[in-house]
JSON list of C-alpha atoms in Angstrom, two decimals:
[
{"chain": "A", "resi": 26, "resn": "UNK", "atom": "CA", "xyz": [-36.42, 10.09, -7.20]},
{"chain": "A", "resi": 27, "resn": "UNK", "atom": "CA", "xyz": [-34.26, 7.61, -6.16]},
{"chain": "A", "resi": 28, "resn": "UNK", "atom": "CA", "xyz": [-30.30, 7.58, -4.26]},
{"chain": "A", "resi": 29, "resn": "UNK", "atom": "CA", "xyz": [-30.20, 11.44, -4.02]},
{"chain": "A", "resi": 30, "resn": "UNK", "atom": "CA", "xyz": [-31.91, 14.67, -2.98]},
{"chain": "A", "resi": 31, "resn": "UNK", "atom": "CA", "xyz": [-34.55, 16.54, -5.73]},
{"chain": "A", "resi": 32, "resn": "UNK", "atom": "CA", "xyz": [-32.03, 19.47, -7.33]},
{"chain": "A", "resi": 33, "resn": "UNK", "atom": "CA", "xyz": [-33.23, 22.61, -7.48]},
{"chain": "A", "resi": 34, "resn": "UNK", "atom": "CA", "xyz": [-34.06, 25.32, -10.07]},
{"chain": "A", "resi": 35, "resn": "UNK", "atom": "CA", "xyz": [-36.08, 28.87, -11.23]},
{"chain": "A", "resi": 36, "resn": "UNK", "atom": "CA", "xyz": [-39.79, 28.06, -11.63]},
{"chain": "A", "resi": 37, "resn": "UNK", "atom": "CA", "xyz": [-43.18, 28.30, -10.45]},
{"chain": "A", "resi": 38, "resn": "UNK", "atom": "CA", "xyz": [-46.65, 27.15, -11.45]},
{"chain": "A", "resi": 39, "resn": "UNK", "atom": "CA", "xyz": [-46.53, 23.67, -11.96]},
{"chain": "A", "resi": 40, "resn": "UNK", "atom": "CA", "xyz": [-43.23, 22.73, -12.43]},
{"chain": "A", "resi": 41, "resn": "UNK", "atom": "CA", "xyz": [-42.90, 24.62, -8.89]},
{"chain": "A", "resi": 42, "resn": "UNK", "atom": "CA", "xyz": [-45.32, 22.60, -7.51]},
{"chain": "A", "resi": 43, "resn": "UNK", "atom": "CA", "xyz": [-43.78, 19.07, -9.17]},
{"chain": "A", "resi": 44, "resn": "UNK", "atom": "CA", "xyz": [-40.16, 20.07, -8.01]},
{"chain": "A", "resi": 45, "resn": "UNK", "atom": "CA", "xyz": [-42.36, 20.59, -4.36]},
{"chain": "A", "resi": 46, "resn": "UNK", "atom": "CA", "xyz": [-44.00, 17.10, -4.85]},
{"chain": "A", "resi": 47, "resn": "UNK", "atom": "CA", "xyz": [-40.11, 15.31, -5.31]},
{"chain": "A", "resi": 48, "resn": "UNK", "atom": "CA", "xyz": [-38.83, 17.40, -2.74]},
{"chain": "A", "resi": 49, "resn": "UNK", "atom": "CA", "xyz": [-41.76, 15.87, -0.33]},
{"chain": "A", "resi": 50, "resn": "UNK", "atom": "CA", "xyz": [-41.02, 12.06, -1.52]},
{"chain": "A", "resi": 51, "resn": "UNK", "atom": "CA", "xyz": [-37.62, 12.58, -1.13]},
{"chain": "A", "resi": 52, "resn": "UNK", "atom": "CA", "xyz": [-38.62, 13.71, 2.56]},
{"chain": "A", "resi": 53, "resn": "UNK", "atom": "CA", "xyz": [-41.25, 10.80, 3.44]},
{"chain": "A", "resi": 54, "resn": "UNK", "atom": "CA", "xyz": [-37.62, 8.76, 2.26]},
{"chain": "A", "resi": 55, "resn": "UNK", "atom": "CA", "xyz": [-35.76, 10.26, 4.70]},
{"chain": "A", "resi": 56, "resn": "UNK", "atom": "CA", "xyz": [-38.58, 10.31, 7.18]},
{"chain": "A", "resi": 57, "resn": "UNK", "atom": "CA", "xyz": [-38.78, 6.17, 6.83]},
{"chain": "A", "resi": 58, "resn": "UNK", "atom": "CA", "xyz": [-35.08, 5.81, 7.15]},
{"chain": "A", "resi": 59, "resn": "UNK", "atom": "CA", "xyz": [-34.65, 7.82, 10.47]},
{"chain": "A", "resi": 60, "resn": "UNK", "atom": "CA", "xyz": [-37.71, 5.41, 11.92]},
{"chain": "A", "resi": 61, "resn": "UNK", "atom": "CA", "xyz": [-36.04, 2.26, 10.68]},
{"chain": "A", "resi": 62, "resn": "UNK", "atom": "CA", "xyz": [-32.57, 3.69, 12.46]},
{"chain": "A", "resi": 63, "resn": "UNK", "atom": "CA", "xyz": [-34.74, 4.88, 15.51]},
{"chain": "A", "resi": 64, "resn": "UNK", "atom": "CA", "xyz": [-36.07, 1.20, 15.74]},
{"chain": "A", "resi": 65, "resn": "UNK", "atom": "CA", "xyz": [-32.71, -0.09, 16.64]},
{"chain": "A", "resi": 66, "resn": "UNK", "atom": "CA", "xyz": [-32.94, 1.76, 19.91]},
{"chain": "A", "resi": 67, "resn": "UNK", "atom": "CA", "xyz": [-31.22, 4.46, 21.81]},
{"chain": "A", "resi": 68, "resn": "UNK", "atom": "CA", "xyz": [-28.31, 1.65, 23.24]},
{"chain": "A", "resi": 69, "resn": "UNK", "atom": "CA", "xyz": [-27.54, 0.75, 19.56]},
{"chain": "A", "resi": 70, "resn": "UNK", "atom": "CA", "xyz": [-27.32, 4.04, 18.37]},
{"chain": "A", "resi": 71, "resn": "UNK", "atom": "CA", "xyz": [-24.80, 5.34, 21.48]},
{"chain": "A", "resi": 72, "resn": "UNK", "atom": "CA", "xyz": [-23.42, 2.23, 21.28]},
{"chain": "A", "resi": 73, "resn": "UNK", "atom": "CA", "xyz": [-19.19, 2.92, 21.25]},
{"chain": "A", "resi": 74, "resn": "UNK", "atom": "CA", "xyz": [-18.83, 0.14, 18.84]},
{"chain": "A", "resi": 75, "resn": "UNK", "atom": "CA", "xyz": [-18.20, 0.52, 15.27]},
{"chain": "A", "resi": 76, "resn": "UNK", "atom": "CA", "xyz": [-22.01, -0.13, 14.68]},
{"chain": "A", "resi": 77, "resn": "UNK", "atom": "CA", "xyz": [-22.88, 2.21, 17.19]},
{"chain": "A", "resi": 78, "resn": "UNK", "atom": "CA", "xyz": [-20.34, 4.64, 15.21]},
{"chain": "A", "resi": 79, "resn": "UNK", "atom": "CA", "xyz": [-22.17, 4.00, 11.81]},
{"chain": "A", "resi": 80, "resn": "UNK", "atom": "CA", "xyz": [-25.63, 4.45, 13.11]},
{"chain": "A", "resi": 81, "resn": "UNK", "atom": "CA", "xyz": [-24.76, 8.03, 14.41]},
{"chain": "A", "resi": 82, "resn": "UNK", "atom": "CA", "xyz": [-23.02, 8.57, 11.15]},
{"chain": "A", "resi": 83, "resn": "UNK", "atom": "CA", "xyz": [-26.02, 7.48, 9.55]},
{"chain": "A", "resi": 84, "resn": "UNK", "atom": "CA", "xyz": [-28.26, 9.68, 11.65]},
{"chain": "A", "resi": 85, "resn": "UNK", "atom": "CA", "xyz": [-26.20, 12.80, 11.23]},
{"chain": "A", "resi": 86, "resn": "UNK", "atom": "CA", "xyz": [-26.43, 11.87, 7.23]},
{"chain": "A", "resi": 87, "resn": "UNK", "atom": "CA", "xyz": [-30.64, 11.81, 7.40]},
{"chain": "A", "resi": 88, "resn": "UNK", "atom": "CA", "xyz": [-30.32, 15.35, 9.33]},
{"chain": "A", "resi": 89, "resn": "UNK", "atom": "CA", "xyz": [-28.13, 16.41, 6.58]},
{"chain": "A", "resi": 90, "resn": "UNK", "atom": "CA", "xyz": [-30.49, 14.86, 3.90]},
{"chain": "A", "resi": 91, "resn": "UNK", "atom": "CA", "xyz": [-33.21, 16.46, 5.68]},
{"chain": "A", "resi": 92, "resn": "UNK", "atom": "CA", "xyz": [-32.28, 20.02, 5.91]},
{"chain": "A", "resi": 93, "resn": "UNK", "atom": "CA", "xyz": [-31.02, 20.13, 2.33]},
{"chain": "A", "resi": 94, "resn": "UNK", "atom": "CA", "xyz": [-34.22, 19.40, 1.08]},
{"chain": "A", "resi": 95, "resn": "UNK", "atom": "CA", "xyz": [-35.80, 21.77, 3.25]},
{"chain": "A", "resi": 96, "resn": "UNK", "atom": "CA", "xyz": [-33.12, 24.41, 2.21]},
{"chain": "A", "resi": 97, "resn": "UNK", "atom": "CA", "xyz": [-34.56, 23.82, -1.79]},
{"chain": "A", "resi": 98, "resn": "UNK", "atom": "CA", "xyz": [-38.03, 24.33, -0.75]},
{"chain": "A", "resi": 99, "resn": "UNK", "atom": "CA", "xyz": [-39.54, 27.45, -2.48]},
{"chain": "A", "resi": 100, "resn": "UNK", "atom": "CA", "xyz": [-40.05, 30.59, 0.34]},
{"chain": "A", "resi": 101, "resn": "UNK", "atom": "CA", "xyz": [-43.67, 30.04, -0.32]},
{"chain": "A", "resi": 102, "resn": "UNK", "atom": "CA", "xyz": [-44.20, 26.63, 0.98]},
{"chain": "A", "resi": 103, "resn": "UNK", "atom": "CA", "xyz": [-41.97, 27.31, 3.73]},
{"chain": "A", "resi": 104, "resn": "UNK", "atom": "CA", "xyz": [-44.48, 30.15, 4.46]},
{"chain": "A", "resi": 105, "resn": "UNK", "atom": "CA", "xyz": [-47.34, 27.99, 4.26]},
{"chain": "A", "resi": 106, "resn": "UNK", "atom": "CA", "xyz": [-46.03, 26.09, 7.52]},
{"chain": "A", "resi": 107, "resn": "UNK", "atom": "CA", "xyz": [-44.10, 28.74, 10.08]},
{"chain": "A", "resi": 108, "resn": "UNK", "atom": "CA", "xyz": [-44.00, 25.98, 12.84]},
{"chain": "A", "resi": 109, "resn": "UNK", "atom": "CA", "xyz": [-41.32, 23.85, 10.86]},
{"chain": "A", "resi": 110, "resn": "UNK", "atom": "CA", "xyz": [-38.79, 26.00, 12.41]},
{"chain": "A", "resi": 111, "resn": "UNK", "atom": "CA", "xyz": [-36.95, 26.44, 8.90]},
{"chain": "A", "resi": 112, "resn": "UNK", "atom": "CA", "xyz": [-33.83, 28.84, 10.96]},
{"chain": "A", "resi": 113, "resn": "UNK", "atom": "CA", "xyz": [-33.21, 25.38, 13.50]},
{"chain": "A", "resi": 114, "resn": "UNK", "atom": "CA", "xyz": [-33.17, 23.05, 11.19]},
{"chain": "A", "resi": 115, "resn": "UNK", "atom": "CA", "xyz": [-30.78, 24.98, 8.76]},
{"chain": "A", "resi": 116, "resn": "UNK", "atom": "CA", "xyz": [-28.32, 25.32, 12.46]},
{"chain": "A", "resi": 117, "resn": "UNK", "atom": "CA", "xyz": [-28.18, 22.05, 12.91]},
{"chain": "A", "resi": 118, "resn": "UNK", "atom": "CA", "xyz": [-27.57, 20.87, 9.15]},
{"chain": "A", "resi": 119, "resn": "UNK", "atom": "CA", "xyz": [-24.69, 23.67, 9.74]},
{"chain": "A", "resi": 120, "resn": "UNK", "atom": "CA", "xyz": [-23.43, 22.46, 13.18]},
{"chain": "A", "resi": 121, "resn": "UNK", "atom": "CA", "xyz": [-23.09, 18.52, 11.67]},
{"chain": "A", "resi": 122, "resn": "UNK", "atom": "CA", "xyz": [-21.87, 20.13, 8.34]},
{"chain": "A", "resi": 123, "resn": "UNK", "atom": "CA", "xyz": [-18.53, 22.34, 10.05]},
{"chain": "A", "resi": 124, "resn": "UNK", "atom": "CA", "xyz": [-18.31, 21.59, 13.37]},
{"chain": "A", "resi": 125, "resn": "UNK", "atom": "CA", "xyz": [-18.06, 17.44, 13.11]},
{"chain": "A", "resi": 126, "resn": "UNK", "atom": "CA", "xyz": [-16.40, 17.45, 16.73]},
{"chain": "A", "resi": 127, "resn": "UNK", "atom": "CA", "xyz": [-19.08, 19.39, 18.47]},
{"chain": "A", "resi": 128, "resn": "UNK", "atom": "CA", "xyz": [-21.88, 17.31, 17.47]},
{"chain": "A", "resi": 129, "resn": "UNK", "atom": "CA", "xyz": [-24.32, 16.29, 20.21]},
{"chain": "A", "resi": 130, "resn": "UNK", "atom": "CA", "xyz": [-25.30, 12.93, 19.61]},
{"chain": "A", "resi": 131, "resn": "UNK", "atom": "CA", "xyz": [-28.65, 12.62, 22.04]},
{"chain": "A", "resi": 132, "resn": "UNK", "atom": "CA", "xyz": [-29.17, 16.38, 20.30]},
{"chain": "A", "resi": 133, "resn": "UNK", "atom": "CA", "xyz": [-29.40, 14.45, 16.76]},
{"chain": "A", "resi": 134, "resn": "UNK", "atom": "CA", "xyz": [-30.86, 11.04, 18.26]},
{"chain": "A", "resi": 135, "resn": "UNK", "atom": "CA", "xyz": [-33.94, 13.11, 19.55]},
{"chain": "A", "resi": 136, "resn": "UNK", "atom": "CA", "xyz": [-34.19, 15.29, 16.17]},
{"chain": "A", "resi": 137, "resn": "UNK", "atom": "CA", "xyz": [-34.99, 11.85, 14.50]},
{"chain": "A", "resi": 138, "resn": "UNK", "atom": "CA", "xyz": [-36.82, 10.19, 17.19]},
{"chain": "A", "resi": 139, "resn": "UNK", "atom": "CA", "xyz": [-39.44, 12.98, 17.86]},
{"chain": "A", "resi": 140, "resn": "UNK", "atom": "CA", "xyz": [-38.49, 16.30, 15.13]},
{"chain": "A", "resi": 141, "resn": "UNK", "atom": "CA", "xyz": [-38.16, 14.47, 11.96]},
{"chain": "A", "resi": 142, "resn": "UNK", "atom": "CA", "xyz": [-41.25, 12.33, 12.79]},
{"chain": "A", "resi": 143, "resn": "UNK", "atom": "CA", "xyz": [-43.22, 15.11, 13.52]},
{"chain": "A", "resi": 144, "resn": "UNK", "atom": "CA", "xyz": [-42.27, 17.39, 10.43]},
{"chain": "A", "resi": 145, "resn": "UNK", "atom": "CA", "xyz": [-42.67, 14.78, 7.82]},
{"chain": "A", "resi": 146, "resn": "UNK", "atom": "CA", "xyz": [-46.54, 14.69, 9.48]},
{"chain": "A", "resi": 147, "resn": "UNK", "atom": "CA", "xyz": [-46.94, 17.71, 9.00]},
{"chain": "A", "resi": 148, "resn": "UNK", "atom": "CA", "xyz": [-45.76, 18.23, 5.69]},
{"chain": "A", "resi": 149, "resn": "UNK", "atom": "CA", "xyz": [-46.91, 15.49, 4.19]},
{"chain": "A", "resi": 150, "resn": "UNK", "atom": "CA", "xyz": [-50.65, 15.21, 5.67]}
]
């Protein structure tokens, strides 16, 4: 799937397990675009320039990317892998979602530094 996240219907069997499979690529996307923004460094992304400005922006978008998928994930894959920490991730995705002016920026900055890194590992491998 390209430009968007996997929607999300009824099923199981192997249409289950296909809408799984996009909801994983669409993932190892996200997963790529938080390493290419984590690759401009820590200084770029707190930068208070408009740059610096669009690079959080862009971070808090790959959170929000992230967690959505992870939201249309069927109860048993999520099952399959307790140590994602489904609850967190759903916070945060609900902290950047309604509470724009409470936002920690080093809080999101690490999440795609070291979290999202991590859980695209281990879901994907």
């Amino acid at each position: 799937m390209t430009g968007g996240v996997a929607g999300s219907t009824g099923g199981d069997g192997a249409a289950d397990r296909e809408k799984v499979a996009r909801y994983l690529a669409d993932l190892a996307r996200f997963g790529e675009q938080a390493r290419r923004l984590v690759s401009e460094g820590h200084e770029a992304y707190m930068a208070q320039t408009f740059d610096g400005e669009r690079s959080r922006g862009f971070g808090e978008h790959i959170v929000l990317n992230i967690a959505t998928v992870a939201e249309r994930l069927p109860e048993w894959f999520k099952e399959q892998h307790p140590d994602i920490g489904w609850p967190a991730l759903k916070g945060m995705r609900n902290l950047i979602a309604h509470v724009y002016d409470g936002v920690d920026d080093e809080l999101v900055w690490r999440a795609l530094e070291k979290r999202v890194p991590w859980m695209v590992e281990e879901l994907l491998h």
